[in-house]
Amino acid sequence: MPQASPIRPLKRVDRSSSDFTALVAAIVASDLAEPLTRHIDAGSLPNRDAVIDLVKKLRELLFPGYFGKQNLTTQTLEYYVGELLGEIRGLLLEQILNVLRHQATRHGSPCQDVEATAESIVQTFLAAIPRLRATLATDVQAAFDGDPAAGDTDEVIFSYPGVFAITVHRIAHELHGLNVPLIPRIMSEYAHALTGVDIHPGATIGDYFFIDHGTGVVIGETTTIGQYVKIYQGVTLGALSTRGGQSLRGVKRHPTLKDRVTVYSGASILGGETVIGEEAIISSNVFVTQSVPPQTRVSVKNPELQYKDRKPQEFKQALPDDWMI
């Protein structure tokens, strides 16, 4: 059996060498030449790792006993919530202070009463926790009711990517509504990276919302979604065009879905003036750019499939207008 070659120790970098000095100087010069990709001589930024830790702690608070400390009892719940709430408050206040100071520095505006502003934001956000819990309970129920593969609501809370994505969105949307910069987007992109569900914090989503499977779902900033809405994987609720760039900021660019709408996989619904009426069904792979009346089914013409063996034959397959996996 051949012997493994011995591992050679890493060669120590000679910081005094001319090559190393020249490389450092070149990198520093590139830093100074590209202000958009550096953050120096400026105020504090929010810490991404701390924001993600905040999401995890808030998830513990929103679903006590499922994440973090388990085996809670009614006797220990109050102490547990108090301890966790104190940690969340301190962490959130620190990050909001950082981001408010950063925004003030970046935009050249004076940083007046930043501590009072941050305190007010944190207090308002924490006061919304009971309401957020009540809303998330409807989302969990919608996921269980809408998926015959779900064994129970515990399975939904623990493992459904759509429920995780909407949980993070509910948190991020609350902070977005309080005009907190950067932090809501860090939260939403964290959920996006884990689940493949991309929901902008600005999107307004009603109770009993369910994303089945989840991967590839995109929900734009100015989207409005009513209650009891269900969407499947690969759905895009987007803008018709973003060629206007920053000039479109604040303009309604994304669609509105009224109550009890169902959107099946691969469908795209685009445009700020597009309204999908109550109880409408949008079938798979359709492309919608105009409003749909209530209780309407939108579908593409059934596809025509061809099968060939030794003797060429043509088969037609009629698919239902709506289906699920």
mmCIF file of C-alpha atoms in Angstrom:
data_model
loop_
_atom_site.group_PDB
_atom_site.id
_atom_site.type_symbol
_atom_site.label_atom_id
_atom_site.label_comp_id
_atom_site.label_asym_id
_atom_site.label_seq_id
_atom_site.Cartn_x
_atom_site.Cartn_y
_atom_site.Cartn_z
ATOM 1 C CA MET A 1 0.000 0.000 0.000
ATOM 2 C CA PRO A 2 1.584 3.317 -1.041
ATOM 3 C CA GLN A 3 2.358 5.765 1.731
ATOM 4 C CA ALA A 4 0.640 9.152 1.735
ATOM 5 C CA SER A 5 2.887 12.086 0.995
ATOM 6 C CA PRO A 6 3.688 14.153 4.109
ATOM 7 C CA ILE A 7 1.794 17.422 4.400
ATOM 8 C CA ARG A 8 4.083 20.346 3.843
ATOM 9 C CA PRO A 9 3.701 23.276 6.237
ATOM 10 C CA LEU A 10 2.300 26.449 4.708
ATOM 11 C CA LYS A 11 4.891 28.919 3.658
ATOM 12 C CA ARG A 12 4.773 32.063 5.751
ATOM 13 C CA VAL A 13 3.937 35.192 3.794
ATOM 14 C CA ASP A 14 6.770 37.646 3.644
ATOM 15 C CA ARG A 15 4.948 40.923 4.251
ATOM 16 C CA SER A 16 8.108 42.888 3.558
ATOM 17 C CA SER A 17 8.572 41.520 0.048
ATOM 18 C CA SER A 18 8.122 43.955 -2.836
ATOM 19 C CA ASP A 19 5.523 41.694 -4.516
ATOM 20 C CA PHE A 20 3.358 41.572 -1.400
ATOM 21 C CA THR A 21 3.651 45.325 -0.826
ATOM 22 C CA ALA A 22 2.697 46.004 -4.439
ATOM 23 C CA LEU A 23 -0.338 43.711 -4.170
ATOM 24 C CA VAL A 24 -1.559 45.457 -1.020
ATOM 25 C CA ALA A 25 -1.149 48.835 -2.699
ATOM 26 C CA ALA A 26 -3.089 47.663 -5.780
ATOM 27 C CA ILE A 27 -5.999 46.369 -3.670
ATOM 28 C CA VAL A 28 -6.144 49.575 -1.612
ATOM 29 C CA ALA A 29 -6.120 51.629 -4.817
ATOM 30 C CA SER A 30 -9.060 49.596 -6.158
ATOM 31 C CA ASP A 31 -10.901 50.146 -2.862
ATOM 32 C CA LEU A 32 -10.471 53.899 -3.122
ATOM 33 C CA ALA A 33 -11.445 53.930 -6.793
ATOM 34 C CA GLU A 34 -14.769 52.105 -6.279
ATOM 35 C CA PRO A 35 -16.858 53.843 -3.579
ATOM 36 C CA LEU A 36 -19.924 51.690 -4.286
ATOM 37 C CA THR A 37 -18.184 48.530 -3.092
ATOM 38 C CA ARG A 38 -16.511 49.761 0.079
ATOM 39 C CA HIS A 39 -17.610 50.973 3.509
ATOM 40 C CA ILE A 40 -14.871 52.986 5.170
ATOM 41 C CA ASP A 41 -14.770 56.382 6.913
ATOM 42 C CA ALA A 42 -18.481 55.869 7.605
ATOM 43 C CA GLY A 43 -20.802 54.983 10.450
ATOM 44 C CA SER A 44 -21.752 51.536 11.667
ATOM 45 C CA LEU A 45 -23.635 49.086 9.500
ATOM 46 C CA PRO A 46 -26.102 46.467 10.708
ATOM 47 C CA ASN A 47 -24.397 43.156 11.351
ATOM 48 C CA ARG A 48 -25.846 40.522 8.998
ATOM 49 C CA ASP A 49 -25.055 37.644 11.352
ATOM 50 C CA ALA A 50 -26.742 39.507 14.210
ATOM 51 C CA VAL A 51 -29.844 40.145 12.061
ATOM 52 C CA ILE A 52 -30.041 36.431 11.197
ATOM 53 C CA ASP A 53 -29.653 35.579 14.891
ATOM 54 C CA LEU A 54 -32.497 38.020 15.561
ATOM 55 C CA VAL A 55 -34.713 36.161 13.061
ATOM 56 C CA LYS A 56 -33.994 32.878 14.850
ATOM 57 C CA LYS A 57 -34.788 34.340 18.270
ATOM 58 C CA LEU A 58 -37.995 35.928 16.981
ATOM 59 C CA ARG A 59 -39.002 32.581 15.511
ATOM 60 C CA GLU A 60 -38.553 31.059 18.984
ATOM 61 C CA LEU A 61 -40.788 33.767 20.401
ATOM 62 C CA LEU A 62 -43.437 33.376 17.713
ATOM 63 C CA PHE A 63 -43.517 29.569 17.986
ATOM 64 C CA PRO A 64 -42.627 28.849 21.644
ATOM 65 C CA GLY A 65 -41.627 25.269 22.347
ATOM 66 C CA TYR A 66 -40.845 24.432 18.711
ATOM 67 C CA PHE A 67 -37.502 26.162 18.245
ATOM 68 C CA GLY A 68 -34.770 26.927 20.746
ATOM 69 C CA LYS A 69 -35.766 25.814 24.225
ATOM 70 C CA GLN A 70 -38.225 22.938 24.179
ATOM 71 C CA ASN A 71 -40.173 21.147 26.931
ATOM 72 C CA LEU A 72 -41.695 24.425 28.073
ATOM 73 C CA THR A 73 -44.543 24.376 30.577
ATOM 74 C CA THR A 74 -47.184 26.907 31.510
ATOM 75 C CA GLN A 75 -45.209 27.490 34.721
ATOM 76 C CA THR A 76 -41.956 28.312 32.890
ATOM 77 C CA LEU A 77 -43.421 30.126 29.872
ATOM 78 C CA GLU A 78 -43.552 33.597 31.428
ATOM 79 C CA TYR A 79 -39.930 33.455 32.595
ATOM 80 C CA TYR A 80 -38.806 32.078 29.219
ATOM 81 C CA VAL A 81 -40.662 34.780 27.258
ATOM 82 C CA GLY A 82 -39.265 37.506 29.524
ATOM 83 C CA GLU A 83 -35.682 36.331 29.086
ATOM 84 C CA LEU A 84 -36.007 35.888 25.343
ATOM 85 C CA LEU A 85 -37.801 39.200 24.883
ATOM 86 C CA GLY A 86 -35.009 40.988 26.744
ATOM 87 C CA GLU A 87 -32.394 39.459 24.419
ATOM 88 C CA ILE A 88 -34.410 40.358 21.332
ATOM 89 C CA ARG A 89 -34.977 43.910 22.507
ATOM 90 C CA GLY A 90 -31.282 44.550 23.111
ATOM 91 C CA LEU A 91 -30.191 42.975 19.835
ATOM 92 C CA LEU A 92 -32.851 44.754 17.788
ATOM 93 C CA LEU A 93 -32.138 48.135 19.379
ATOM 94 C CA GLU A 94 -28.424 47.824 18.647
ATOM 95 C CA GLN A 95 -28.996 46.941 14.985
ATOM 96 C CA ILE A 96 -31.595 49.651 14.427
ATOM 97 C CA LEU A 97 -29.294 52.254 16.005
ATOM 98 C CA ASN A 98 -26.508 51.139 13.666
ATOM 99 C CA VAL A 99 -28.667 51.292 10.560
ATOM 100 C CA LEU A 100 -30.223 54.660 11.393
ATOM 101 C CA ARG A 101 -26.794 56.190 12.006
ATOM 102 C CA HIS A 102 -25.488 54.661 8.802
ATOM 103 C CA GLN A 103 -28.372 56.016 6.740
ATOM 104 C CA ALA A 104 -27.912 59.470 8.231
ATOM 105 C CA THR A 105 -24.204 59.435 7.380
ATOM 106 C CA ARG A 106 -24.679 57.998 3.893
ATOM 107 C CA HIS A 107 -27.317 60.534 2.895
ATOM 108 C CA GLY A 108 -25.651 63.466 4.623
ATOM 109 C CA SER A 109 -28.545 64.156 6.967
ATOM 110 C CA PRO A 110 -28.045 65.068 10.634
ATOM 111 C CA CYS A 111 -28.503 62.237 13.101
ATOM 112 C CA GLN A 112 -30.917 63.872 15.543
ATOM 113 C CA ASP A 113 -32.728 61.970 18.303
ATOM 114 C CA VAL A 114 -31.597 58.664 16.813
ATOM 115 C CA GLU A 115 -31.773 56.953 20.198
ATOM 116 C CA ALA A 116 -35.356 58.087 20.776
ATOM 117 C CA THR A 117 -36.335 57.062 17.242
ATOM 118 C CA ALA A 118 -34.768 53.616 17.649
ATOM 119 C CA GLU A 119 -36.432 53.121 21.049
ATOM 120 C CA SER A 120 -39.816 54.011 19.571
ATOM 121 C CA ILE A 121 -39.384 51.622 16.648
ATOM 122 C CA VAL A 122 -38.360 48.751 18.904
ATOM 123 C CA GLN A 123 -41.237 49.363 21.303
ATOM 124 C CA THR A 124 -43.786 49.515 18.478
ATOM 125 C CA PHE A 125 -42.415 46.375 16.856
ATOM 126 C CA LEU A 126 -42.390 44.332 20.064
ATOM 127 C CA ALA A 127 -45.951 45.449 20.843
ATOM 128 C CA ALA A 128 -46.982 43.851 17.530
ATOM 129 C CA ILE A 129 -45.757 40.359 18.542
ATOM 130 C CA PRO A 130 -49.180 39.111 19.780
ATOM 131 C CA ARG A 131 -50.773 40.246 16.503
ATOM 132 C CA LEU A 132 -48.017 38.596 14.457
ATOM 133 C CA ARG A 133 -48.521 35.343 16.378
ATOM 134 C CA ALA A 134 -52.248 35.416 15.666
ATOM 135 C CA THR A 135 -51.636 36.021 11.960
ATOM 136 C CA LEU A 136 -49.041 33.246 11.713
ATOM 137 C CA ALA A 137 -51.490 30.845 13.341
ATOM 138 C CA THR A 138 -53.796 31.462 10.362
ATOM 139 C CA ASP A 139 -50.920 30.771 7.948
ATOM 140 C CA VAL A 140 -50.152 27.471 9.679
ATOM 141 C CA GLN A 141 -53.819 26.509 9.544
ATOM 142 C CA ALA A 142 -53.996 27.423 5.849
ATOM 143 C CA ALA A 143 -50.977 25.238 5.104
ATOM 144 C CA PHE A 144 -52.463 22.283 6.957
ATOM 145 C CA ASP A 145 -55.938 22.697 5.447
ATOM 146 C CA GLY A 146 -54.546 23.159 1.959
ATOM 147 C CA ASP A 147 -52.191 20.180 1.825
ATOM 148 C CA PRO A 148 -53.511 16.629 2.175
ATOM 149 C CA ALA A 149 -49.895 15.452 2.562
ATOM 150 C CA ALA A 150 -49.562 17.303 5.888
ATOM 151 C CA GLY A 151 -49.728 14.959 8.863
ATOM 152 C CA ASP A 152 -50.407 17.687 11.410
ATOM 153 C CA THR A 153 -49.642 21.328 12.135
ATOM 154 C CA ASP A 154 -46.406 20.383 13.931
ATOM 155 C CA GLU A 155 -45.082 19.055 10.632
ATOM 156 C CA VAL A 156 -46.115 22.285 8.939
ATOM 157 C CA ILE A 157 -44.335 24.487 11.506
ATOM 158 C CA PHE A 158 -41.159 22.411 11.605
ATOM 159 C CA SER A 159 -40.610 21.665 7.943
ATOM 160 C CA TYR A 160 -42.634 23.678 5.413
ATOM 161 C CA PRO A 161 -40.456 26.192 3.531
ATOM 162 C CA GLY A 162 -43.492 28.295 2.656
ATOM 163 C CA VAL A 163 -44.343 28.717 6.342
ATOM 164 C CA PHE A 164 -40.755 29.669 7.160
ATOM 165 C CA ALA A 165 -40.702 32.204 4.312
ATOM 166 C CA ILE A 166 -43.988 33.820 5.340
ATOM 167 C CA THR A 167 -42.859 33.889 8.999
ATOM 168 C CA VAL A 168 -39.753 35.861 8.084
ATOM 169 C CA HIS A 169 -41.815 38.052 5.768
ATOM 170 C CA ARG A 170 -44.298 38.935 8.513
ATOM 171 C CA ILE A 171 -41.365 40.074 10.695
ATOM 172 C CA ALA A 172 -39.614 41.967 7.894
ATOM 173 C CA HIS A 173 -42.843 43.614 6.706
ATOM 174 C CA GLU A 174 -43.520 44.944 10.198
ATOM 175 C CA LEU A 175 -40.075 46.578 10.324
ATOM 176 C CA HIS A 176 -40.445 47.820 6.749
ATOM 177 C CA GLY A 177 -43.681 49.549 7.756
ATOM 178 C CA LEU A 178 -41.771 51.294 10.546
ATOM 179 C CA ASN A 179 -39.331 52.680 7.935
ATOM 180 C CA VAL A 180 -36.389 50.621 9.136
ATOM 181 C CA PRO A 181 -33.829 50.506 6.304
ATOM 182 C CA LEU A 182 -31.652 47.525 5.269
ATOM 183 C CA ILE A 183 -32.626 45.147 8.083
ATOM 184 C CA PRO A 184 -35.940 43.954 6.547
ATOM 185 C CA ARG A 185 -34.208 43.194 3.244
ATOM 186 C CA ILE A 186 -31.425 41.262 4.988
ATOM 187 C CA MET A 187 -34.135 39.180 6.653
ATOM 188 C CA SER A 188 -36.073 38.516 3.456
ATOM 189 C CA GLU A 189 -32.962 37.533 1.497
ATOM 190 C CA TYR A 190 -31.962 35.162 4.313
ATOM 191 C CA ALA A 191 -35.290 33.375 3.885
ATOM 192 C CA HIS A 192 -34.907 33.534 0.099
ATOM 193 C CA ALA A 193 -31.511 31.812 0.270
ATOM 194 C CA LEU A 194 -32.883 28.985 2.431
ATOM 195 C CA THR A 195 -36.232 28.371 0.728
ATOM 196 C CA GLY A 196 -36.087 29.769 -2.801
ATOM 197 C CA VAL A 197 -39.072 31.994 -1.919
ATOM 198 C CA ASP A 198 -38.379 35.658 -2.695
ATOM 199 C CA ILE A 199 -40.842 38.004 -0.963
ATOM 200 C CA HIS A 200 -40.033 41.695 -0.811
ATOM 201 C CA PRO A 201 -40.646 43.123 2.692
ATOM 202 C CA GLY A 202 -42.942 45.751 1.192
ATOM 203 C CA ALA A 203 -45.483 43.225 -0.104
ATOM 204 C CA THR A 204 -48.811 43.303 1.782
ATOM 205 C CA ILE A 205 -50.206 39.830 2.492
ATOM 206 C CA GLY A 206 -53.470 38.982 4.234
ATOM 207 C CA ASP A 207 -54.271 36.202 6.705
ATOM 208 C CA TYR A 208 -54.463 32.487 5.846
ATOM 209 C CA PHE A 209 -51.723 32.654 3.210
ATOM 210 C CA PHE A 210 -50.187 29.413 1.927
ATOM 211 C CA ILE A 211 -47.241 28.844 -0.412
ATOM 212 C CA ASP A 212 -47.150 25.162 -1.386
ATOM 213 C CA HIS A 213 -43.683 23.702 -2.133
ATOM 214 C CA GLY A 214 -42.318 27.236 -2.432
ATOM 215 C CA THR A 215 -39.233 27.057 -4.632
ATOM 216 C CA GLY A 216 -39.075 29.754 -7.301
ATOM 217 C CA VAL A 217 -41.864 31.950 -5.926
ATOM 218 C CA VAL A 218 -41.313 35.696 -6.446
ATOM 219 C CA ILE A 219 -43.564 38.329 -4.826
ATOM 220 C CA GLY A 220 -42.669 41.927 -5.660
ATOM 221 C CA GLU A 221 -42.553 44.969 -3.413
ATOM 222 C CA THR A 222 -45.932 46.547 -4.252
ATOM 223 C CA THR A 223 -47.896 43.293 -4.431
ATOM 224 C CA THR A 224 -51.142 43.195 -2.446
ATOM 225 C CA ILE A 225 -52.589 39.800 -1.491
ATOM 226 C CA GLY A 226 -55.924 39.242 0.237
ATOM 227 C CA GLN A 227 -57.017 36.510 2.638
ATOM 228 C CA TYR A 228 -57.174 32.757 1.998
ATOM 229 C CA VAL A 229 -54.837 32.960 -1.012
ATOM 230 C CA LYS A 230 -52.878 29.906 -2.120
ATOM 231 C CA ILE A 231 -49.978 29.862 -4.548
ATOM 232 C CA TYR A 232 -47.728 27.080 -5.800
ATOM 233 C CA GLN A 233 -44.054 26.789 -6.722
ATOM 234 C CA GLY A 234 -42.623 28.859 -9.539
ATOM 235 C CA VAL A 235 -45.243 31.616 -9.359
ATOM 236 C CA THR A 236 -44.161 35.181 -10.163
ATOM 237 C CA LEU A 237 -46.119 38.208 -8.982
ATOM 238 C CA GLY A 238 -43.989 40.789 -10.731
ATOM 239 C CA ALA A 239 -43.712 44.029 -12.657
ATOM 240 C CA LEU A 240 -44.360 44.399 -16.372
ATOM 241 C CA SER A 241 -41.124 46.339 -16.805
ATOM 242 C CA THR A 242 -38.427 47.834 -14.601
ATOM 243 C CA ARG A 243 -36.661 49.770 -17.352
ATOM 244 C CA GLY A 244 -37.470 53.005 -15.539
ATOM 245 C CA GLY A 245 -35.228 51.951 -12.659
ATOM 246 C CA GLN A 246 -35.235 54.294 -9.675
ATOM 247 C CA SER A 247 -37.830 56.556 -11.328
ATOM 248 C CA LEU A 248 -40.380 53.826 -10.583
ATOM 249 C CA ARG A 249 -39.713 53.875 -6.846
ATOM 250 C CA GLY A 250 -42.990 54.146 -4.956
ATOM 251 C CA VAL A 251 -45.101 53.355 -8.031
ATOM 252 C CA LYS A 252 -47.533 50.414 -7.868
ATOM 253 C CA ARG A 253 -45.745 47.939 -10.168
ATOM 254 C CA HIS A 254 -46.990 44.560 -8.974
ATOM 255 C CA PRO A 255 -50.410 42.894 -9.073
ATOM 256 C CA THR A 256 -53.242 42.673 -6.572
ATOM 257 C CA LEU A 257 -54.771 39.302 -5.663
ATOM 258 C CA LYS A 258 -58.154 39.471 -3.955
ATOM 259 C CA ASP A 259 -59.457 36.963 -1.382
ATOM 260 C CA ARG A 260 -59.498 33.202 -2.043
ATOM 261 C CA VAL A 261 -57.422 33.318 -5.228
ATOM 262 C CA THR A 262 -55.464 30.200 -6.221
ATOM 263 C CA VAL A 263 -52.411 30.443 -8.483
ATOM 264 C CA TYR A 264 -50.917 27.185 -9.774
ATOM 265 C CA SER A 265 -47.288 26.428 -10.537
ATOM 266 C CA GLY A 266 -45.321 28.360 -13.096
ATOM 267 C CA ALA A 267 -47.889 31.145 -13.561
ATOM 268 C CA SER A 268 -46.754 34.752 -14.012
ATOM 269 C CA ILE A 269 -49.028 37.658 -13.054
ATOM 270 C CA LEU A 270 -47.530 41.019 -13.914
ATOM 271 C CA GLY A 271 -48.331 44.715 -13.634
ATOM 272 C CA GLY A 272 -49.475 47.208 -11.028
ATOM 273 C CA GLU A 273 -52.901 47.616 -12.647
ATOM 274 C CA THR A 274 -53.530 43.869 -12.817
ATOM 275 C CA VAL A 275 -56.195 42.779 -10.314
ATOM 276 C CA ILE A 276 -57.147 39.123 -9.872
ATOM 277 C CA GLY A 277 -60.735 39.010 -8.619
ATOM 278 C CA GLU A 278 -62.033 37.027 -5.664
ATOM 279 C CA GLU A 279 -62.054 33.226 -5.966
ATOM 280 C CA ALA A 280 -60.340 33.323 -9.371
ATOM 281 C CA ILE A 281 -58.148 30.371 -10.370
ATOM 282 C CA ILE A 282 -54.977 30.959 -12.380
ATOM 283 C CA SER A 283 -53.858 27.663 -13.905
ATOM 284 C CA SER A 284 -50.301 26.502 -14.443
ATOM 285 C CA ASN A 285 -47.887 28.225 -16.822
ATOM 286 C CA VAL A 286 -50.182 31.085 -17.809
ATOM 287 C CA PHE A 287 -48.950 34.640 -18.392
ATOM 288 C CA VAL A 288 -51.415 37.248 -17.105
ATOM 289 C CA THR A 289 -50.979 40.984 -17.712
ATOM 290 C CA GLN A 290 -54.574 42.202 -17.422
ATOM 291 C CA SER A 291 -57.213 42.040 -14.712
ATOM 292 C CA VAL A 292 -59.291 38.896 -14.192
ATOM 293 C CA PRO A 293 -62.941 39.075 -13.032
ATOM 294 C CA PRO A 294 -63.993 37.278 -9.827
ATOM 295 C CA GLN A 295 -64.703 33.537 -9.975
ATOM 296 C CA THR A 296 -62.908 33.180 -13.303
ATOM 297 C CA ARG A 297 -60.602 30.340 -14.345
ATOM 298 C CA VAL A 298 -57.652 31.328 -16.553
ATOM 299 C CA SER A 299 -55.823 28.526 -18.356
ATOM 300 C CA VAL A 300 -53.781 27.811 -21.439
ATOM 301 C CA LYS A 301 -55.059 25.540 -24.194
ATOM 302 C CA ASN A 302 -54.418 21.902 -23.340
ATOM 303 C CA PRO A 303 -51.010 20.905 -24.720
ATOM 304 C CA GLU A 304 -50.651 18.327 -27.463
ATOM 305 C CA LEU A 305 -48.121 15.586 -26.743
ATOM 306 C CA GLN A 306 -46.493 13.297 -29.293
ATOM 307 C CA TYR A 307 -45.198 9.797 -28.546
ATOM 308 C CA LYS A 308 -43.204 7.808 -31.080
ATOM 309 C CA ASP A 309 -42.271 4.132 -31.053
ATOM 310 C CA ARG A 310 -41.471 1.734 -33.905
ATOM 311 C CA LYS A 311 -44.671 2.765 -35.601
ATOM 312 C CA PRO A 312 -45.093 6.534 -35.541
ATOM 313 C CA GLN A 313 -48.285 7.483 -33.716
ATOM 314 C CA GLU A 314 -49.735 10.699 -32.372
ATOM 315 C CA PHE A 315 -51.489 10.889 -29.020
ATOM 316 C CA LYS A 316 -53.472 13.726 -27.518
ATOM 317 C CA GLN A 317 -53.653 14.154 -23.767
ATOM 318 C CA ALA A 318 -56.311 16.322 -22.142
ATOM 319 C CA LEU A 319 -55.121 17.819 -18.876
ATOM 320 C CA PRO A 320 -57.361 19.288 -16.180
ATOM 321 C CA ASP A 321 -57.376 23.066 -15.834
ATOM 322 C CA ASP A 322 -56.235 22.854 -12.250
ATOM 323 C CA TRP A 323 -54.121 20.230 -10.546
ATOM 324 C CA MET A 324 -51.778 19.775 -7.631
ATOM 325 C CA ILE A 325 -48.806 17.707 -6.632
#
